[in-house]
Short mmCIF file of C-alpha atoms and ligand atoms in Angstrom, two decimals:
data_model
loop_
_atom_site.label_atom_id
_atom_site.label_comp_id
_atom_site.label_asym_id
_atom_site.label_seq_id
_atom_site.Cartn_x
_atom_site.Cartn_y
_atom_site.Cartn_z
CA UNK A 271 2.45 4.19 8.70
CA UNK A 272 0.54 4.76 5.66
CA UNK A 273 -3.01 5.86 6.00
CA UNK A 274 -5.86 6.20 3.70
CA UNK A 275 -8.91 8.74 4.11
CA UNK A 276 -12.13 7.71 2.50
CA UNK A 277 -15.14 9.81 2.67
CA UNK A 278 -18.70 9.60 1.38
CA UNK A 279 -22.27 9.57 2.10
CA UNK A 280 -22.51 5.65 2.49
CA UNK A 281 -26.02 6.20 2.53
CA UNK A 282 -25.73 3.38 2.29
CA UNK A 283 -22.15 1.62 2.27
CA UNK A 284 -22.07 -1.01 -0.73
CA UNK A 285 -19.79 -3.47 -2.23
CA UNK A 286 -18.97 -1.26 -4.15
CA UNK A 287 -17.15 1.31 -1.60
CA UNK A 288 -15.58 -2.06 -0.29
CA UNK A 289 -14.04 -3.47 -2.98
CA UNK A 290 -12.59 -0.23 -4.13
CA UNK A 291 -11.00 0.66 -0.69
CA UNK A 292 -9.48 -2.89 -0.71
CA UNK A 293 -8.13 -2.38 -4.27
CA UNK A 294 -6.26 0.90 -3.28
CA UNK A 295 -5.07 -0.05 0.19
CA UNK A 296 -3.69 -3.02 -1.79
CA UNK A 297 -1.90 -1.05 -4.92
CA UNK A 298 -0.80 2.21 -2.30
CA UNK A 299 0.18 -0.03 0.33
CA UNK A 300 -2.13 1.30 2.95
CA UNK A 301 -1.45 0.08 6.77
CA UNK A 302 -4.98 1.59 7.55
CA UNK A 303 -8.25 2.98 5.52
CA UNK A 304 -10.45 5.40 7.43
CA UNK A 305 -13.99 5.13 6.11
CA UNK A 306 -15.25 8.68 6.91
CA UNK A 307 -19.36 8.83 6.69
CA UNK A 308 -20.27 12.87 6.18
CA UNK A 309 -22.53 14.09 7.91
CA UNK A 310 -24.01 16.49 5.66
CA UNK A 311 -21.90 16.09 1.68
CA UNK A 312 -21.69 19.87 0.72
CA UNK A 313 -22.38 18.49 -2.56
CA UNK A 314 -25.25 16.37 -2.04
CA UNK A 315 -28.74 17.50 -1.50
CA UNK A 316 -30.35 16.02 1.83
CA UNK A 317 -32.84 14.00 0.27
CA UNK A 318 -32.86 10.55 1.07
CA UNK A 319 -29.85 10.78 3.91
CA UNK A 320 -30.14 8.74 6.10
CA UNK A 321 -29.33 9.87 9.68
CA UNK A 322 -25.82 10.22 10.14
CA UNK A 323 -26.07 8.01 13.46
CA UNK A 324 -27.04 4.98 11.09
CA UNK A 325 -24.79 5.44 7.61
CA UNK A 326 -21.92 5.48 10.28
CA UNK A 327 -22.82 2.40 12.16
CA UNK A 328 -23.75 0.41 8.86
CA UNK A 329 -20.22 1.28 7.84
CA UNK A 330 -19.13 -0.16 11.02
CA UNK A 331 -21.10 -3.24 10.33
CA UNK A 332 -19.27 -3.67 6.68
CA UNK A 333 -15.78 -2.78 7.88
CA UNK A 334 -15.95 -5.24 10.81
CA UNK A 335 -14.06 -8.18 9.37
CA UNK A 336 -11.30 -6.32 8.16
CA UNK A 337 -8.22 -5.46 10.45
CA UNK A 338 -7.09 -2.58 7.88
CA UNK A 339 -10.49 -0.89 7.48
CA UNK A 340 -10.80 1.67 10.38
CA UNK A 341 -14.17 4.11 11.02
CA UNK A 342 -13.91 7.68 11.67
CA UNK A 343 -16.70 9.52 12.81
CA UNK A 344 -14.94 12.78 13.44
CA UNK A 345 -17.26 14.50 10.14
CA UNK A 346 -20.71 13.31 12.12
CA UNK A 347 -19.84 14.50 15.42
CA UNK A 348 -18.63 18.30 13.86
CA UNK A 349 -22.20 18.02 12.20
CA UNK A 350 -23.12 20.45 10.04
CA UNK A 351 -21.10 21.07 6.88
CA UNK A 352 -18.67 18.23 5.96
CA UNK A 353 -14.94 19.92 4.58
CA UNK A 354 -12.36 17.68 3.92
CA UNK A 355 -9.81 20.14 4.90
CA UNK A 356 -10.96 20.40 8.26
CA UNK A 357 -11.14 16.24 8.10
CA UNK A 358 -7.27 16.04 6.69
CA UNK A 359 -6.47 18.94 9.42
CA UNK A 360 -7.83 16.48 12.09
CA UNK A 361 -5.74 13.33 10.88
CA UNK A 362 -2.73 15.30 10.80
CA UNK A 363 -3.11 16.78 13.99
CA UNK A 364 -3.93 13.48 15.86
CA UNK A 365 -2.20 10.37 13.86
CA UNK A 366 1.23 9.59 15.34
CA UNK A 367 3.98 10.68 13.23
CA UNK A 368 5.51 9.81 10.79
CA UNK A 369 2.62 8.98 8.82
CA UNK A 370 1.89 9.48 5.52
CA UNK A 371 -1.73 10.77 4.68
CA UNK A 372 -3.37 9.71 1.03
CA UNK A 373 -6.62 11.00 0.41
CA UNK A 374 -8.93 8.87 -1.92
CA UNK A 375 -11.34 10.47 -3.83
CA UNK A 376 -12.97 9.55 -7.49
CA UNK A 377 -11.69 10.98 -10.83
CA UNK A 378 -15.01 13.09 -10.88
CA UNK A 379 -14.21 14.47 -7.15
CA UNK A 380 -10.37 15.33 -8.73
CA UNK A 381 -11.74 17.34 -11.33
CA UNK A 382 -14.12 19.74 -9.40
CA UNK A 383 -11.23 19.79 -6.68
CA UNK A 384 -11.26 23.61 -7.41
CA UNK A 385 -14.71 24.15 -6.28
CA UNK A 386 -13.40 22.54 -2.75
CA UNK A 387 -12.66 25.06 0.61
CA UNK A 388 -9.10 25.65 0.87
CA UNK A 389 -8.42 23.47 -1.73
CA UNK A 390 -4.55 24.93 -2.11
CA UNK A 391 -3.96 23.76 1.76
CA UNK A 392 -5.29 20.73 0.44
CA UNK A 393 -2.62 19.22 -2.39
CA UNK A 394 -0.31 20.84 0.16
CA UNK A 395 -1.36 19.23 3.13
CA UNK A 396 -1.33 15.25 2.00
CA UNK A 397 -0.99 12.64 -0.52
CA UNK A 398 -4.03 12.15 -3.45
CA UNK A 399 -4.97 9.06 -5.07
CA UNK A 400 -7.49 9.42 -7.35
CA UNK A 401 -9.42 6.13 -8.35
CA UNK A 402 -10.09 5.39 -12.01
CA UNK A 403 -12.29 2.91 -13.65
CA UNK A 404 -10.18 -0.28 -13.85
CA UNK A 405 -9.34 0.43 -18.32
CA UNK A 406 -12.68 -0.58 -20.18
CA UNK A 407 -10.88 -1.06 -23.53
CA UNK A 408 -13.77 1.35 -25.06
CA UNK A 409 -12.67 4.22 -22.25
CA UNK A 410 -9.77 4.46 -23.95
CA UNK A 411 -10.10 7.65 -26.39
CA UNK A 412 -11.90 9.28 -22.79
CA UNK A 413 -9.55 11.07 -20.62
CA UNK A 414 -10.16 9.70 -17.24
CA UNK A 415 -9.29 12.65 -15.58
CA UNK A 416 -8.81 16.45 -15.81
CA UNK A 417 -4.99 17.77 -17.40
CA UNK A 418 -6.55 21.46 -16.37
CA UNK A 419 -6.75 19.86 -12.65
CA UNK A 420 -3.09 18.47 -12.77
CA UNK A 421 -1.57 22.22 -14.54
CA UNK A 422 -4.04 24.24 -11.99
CA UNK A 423 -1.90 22.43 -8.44
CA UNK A 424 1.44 22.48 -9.99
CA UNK A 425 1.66 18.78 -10.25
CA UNK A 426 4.81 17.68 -12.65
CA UNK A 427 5.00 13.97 -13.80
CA UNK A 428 7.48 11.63 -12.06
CA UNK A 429 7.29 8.13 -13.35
CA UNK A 430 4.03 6.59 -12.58
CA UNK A 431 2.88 9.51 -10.34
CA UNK A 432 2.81 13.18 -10.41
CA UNK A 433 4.60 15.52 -7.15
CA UNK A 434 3.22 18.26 -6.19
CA UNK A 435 5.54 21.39 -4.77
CA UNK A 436 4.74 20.17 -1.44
CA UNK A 437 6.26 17.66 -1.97
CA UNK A 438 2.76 15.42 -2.00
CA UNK A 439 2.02 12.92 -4.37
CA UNK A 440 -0.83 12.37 -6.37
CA UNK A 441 -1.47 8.78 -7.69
CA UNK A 442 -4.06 7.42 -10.15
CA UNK A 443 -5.18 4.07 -9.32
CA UNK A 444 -7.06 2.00 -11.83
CA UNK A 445 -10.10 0.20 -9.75
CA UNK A 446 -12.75 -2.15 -10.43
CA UNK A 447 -15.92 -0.18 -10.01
CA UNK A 448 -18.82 -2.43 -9.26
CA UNK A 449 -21.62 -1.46 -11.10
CA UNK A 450 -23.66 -0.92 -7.79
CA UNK A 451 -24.83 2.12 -6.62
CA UNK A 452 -26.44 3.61 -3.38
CA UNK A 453 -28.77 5.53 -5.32
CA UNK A 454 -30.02 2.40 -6.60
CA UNK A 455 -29.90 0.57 -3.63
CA UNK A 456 -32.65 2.89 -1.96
CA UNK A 457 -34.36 3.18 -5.10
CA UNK A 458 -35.27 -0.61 -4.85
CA UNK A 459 -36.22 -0.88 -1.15
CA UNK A 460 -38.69 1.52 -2.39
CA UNK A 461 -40.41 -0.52 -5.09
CA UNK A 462 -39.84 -3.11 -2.34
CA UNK A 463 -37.08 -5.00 -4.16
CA UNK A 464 -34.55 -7.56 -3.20
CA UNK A 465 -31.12 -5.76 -2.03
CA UNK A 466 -29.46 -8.81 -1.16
CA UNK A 467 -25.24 -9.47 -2.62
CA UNK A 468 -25.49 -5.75 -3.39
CA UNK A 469 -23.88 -5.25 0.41
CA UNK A 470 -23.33 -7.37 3.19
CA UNK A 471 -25.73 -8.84 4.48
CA UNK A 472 -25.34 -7.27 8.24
CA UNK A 473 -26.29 -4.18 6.59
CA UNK A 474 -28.85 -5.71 4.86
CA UNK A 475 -30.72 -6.81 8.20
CA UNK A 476 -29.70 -3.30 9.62
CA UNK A 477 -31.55 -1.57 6.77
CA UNK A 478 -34.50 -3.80 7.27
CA UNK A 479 -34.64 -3.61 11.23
CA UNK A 480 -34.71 0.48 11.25
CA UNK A 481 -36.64 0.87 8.11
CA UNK A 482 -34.29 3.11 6.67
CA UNK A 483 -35.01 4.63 3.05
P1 ATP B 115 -25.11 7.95 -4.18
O1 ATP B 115 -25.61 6.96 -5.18
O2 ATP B 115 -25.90 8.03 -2.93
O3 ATP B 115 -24.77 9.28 -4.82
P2 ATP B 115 -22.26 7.24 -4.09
O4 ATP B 115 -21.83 5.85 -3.75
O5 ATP B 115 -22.01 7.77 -5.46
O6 ATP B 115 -23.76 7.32 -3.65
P3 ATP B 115 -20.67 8.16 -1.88
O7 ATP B 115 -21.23 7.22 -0.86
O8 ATP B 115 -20.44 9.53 -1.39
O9 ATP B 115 -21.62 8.30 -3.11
O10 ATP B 115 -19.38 7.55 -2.53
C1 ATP B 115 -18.17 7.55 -1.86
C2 ATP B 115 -17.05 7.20 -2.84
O11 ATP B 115 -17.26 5.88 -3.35
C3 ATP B 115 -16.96 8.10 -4.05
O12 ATP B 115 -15.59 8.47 -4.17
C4 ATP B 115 -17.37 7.26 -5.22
O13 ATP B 115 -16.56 7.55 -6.36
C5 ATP B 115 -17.06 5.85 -4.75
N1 ATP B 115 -17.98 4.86 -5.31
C6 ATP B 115 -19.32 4.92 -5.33
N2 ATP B 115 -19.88 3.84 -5.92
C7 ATP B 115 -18.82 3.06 -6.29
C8 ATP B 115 -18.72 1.79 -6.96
N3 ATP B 115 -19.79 1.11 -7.38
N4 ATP B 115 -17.50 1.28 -7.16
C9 ATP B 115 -16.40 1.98 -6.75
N5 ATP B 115 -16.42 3.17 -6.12
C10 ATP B 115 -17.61 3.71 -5.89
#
């Protein structure tokens, strides 16, 4: 069983989070994607969060329809402080073996993985693939990611990947990144704008039934 780990603030969940998910489960051959909602991003401010209780069951609402996309809310209920390590700790502990964990995170996330708690037990402890905007032909001259991150974790290239000591792999995986954003989402049901095709439309009427933003 392959499974993927997705985490954010989906505050709130867009078509953008969707499509990407279903773009990696696709090129990693994922069996499952857990969308994790955090309950409080240690690097996000709280401004403008929703209440945990919602952002999880909006994701719920988007991920419906699709038998590989799973919801986790093992983040909200520890409250407090979101770690990923304590999240990847959790999945290891409790998926039945053998599984294969691959955590997805952005090439932004990847190169501030330093900053992250226990981010050696980290690499060690699962997979990475790192999403990159799908090739722009005017990105090319732009590293996508960090080499400093790669030399840092001991990764060493091995055909399209890179291996980690562990053992772990750490993939790159070219996306299409819909130029949506949840920021701007909340930033128009403010000025009292339309938000419709930007996310499904369940979420739109759960938005607009609580009020949220
Ligand atoms: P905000 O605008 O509130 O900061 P965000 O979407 O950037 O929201 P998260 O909800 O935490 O923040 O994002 C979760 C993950 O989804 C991140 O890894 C981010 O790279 C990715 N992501 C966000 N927007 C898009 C998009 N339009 N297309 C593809 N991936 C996205």
């Amino acid at each position: 069983m392959r499974v993927g780990l997705f985490g954010g603030s989906f505050n709130p969940i867009h078509f953008g989070h969707l499509r990407s998910a279903e773009e990696q489960r696709e090129a990693l051959g994922l069996d499952l994607v857990y969308f994790v909602p955090a309950s409080s991003p240690p690097h996000k401010t709280e401004g403008g969060l929703a209440p945990a209780e919602h952002r999880l069951q909006m994701v719920r609402l988007a991920t419906k329809g699709n038998r590989h996309f799973m919801v986790s809310d093992v983040e909200i209920k520890r409250a407090g402080q979101s770690y990923t390590i304590d999240t990847v700790r959790f999945f290891l502990a409790t998926l039945r073996q053998p599984s294969a964990l691959f955590l997805l995170m952005g090439a932004d996330q990847f190169n501030e993985l330093d900053t992250w708690k226990n981010a050696d037990e980290l690499v060690a402890a699962c997979n990475l693939a790192v999403h990159t905007r799908l090739s722009e032909g005017d990105s090319a001259s732009a590293p996508r990611f960090s080499l400093a991150a790669l030399k840092r974790f001991g990764y060493i290239k091995c055909d399209d990947h890179y291996v980690h000591p562990s053992e772990h792999t750490l993939s790159f995986v070219d996306t299409t990144i819909l130029p949506i954003s949840a920021t701007e989402i909340r930033r128009k049901l403010q000025r009292g704008q339309s938000i419709n095709y930007l996310l499904p439309g369940d979420v739109v009427d759960y938005i607009q039934r609580h009020q949220l933003y």
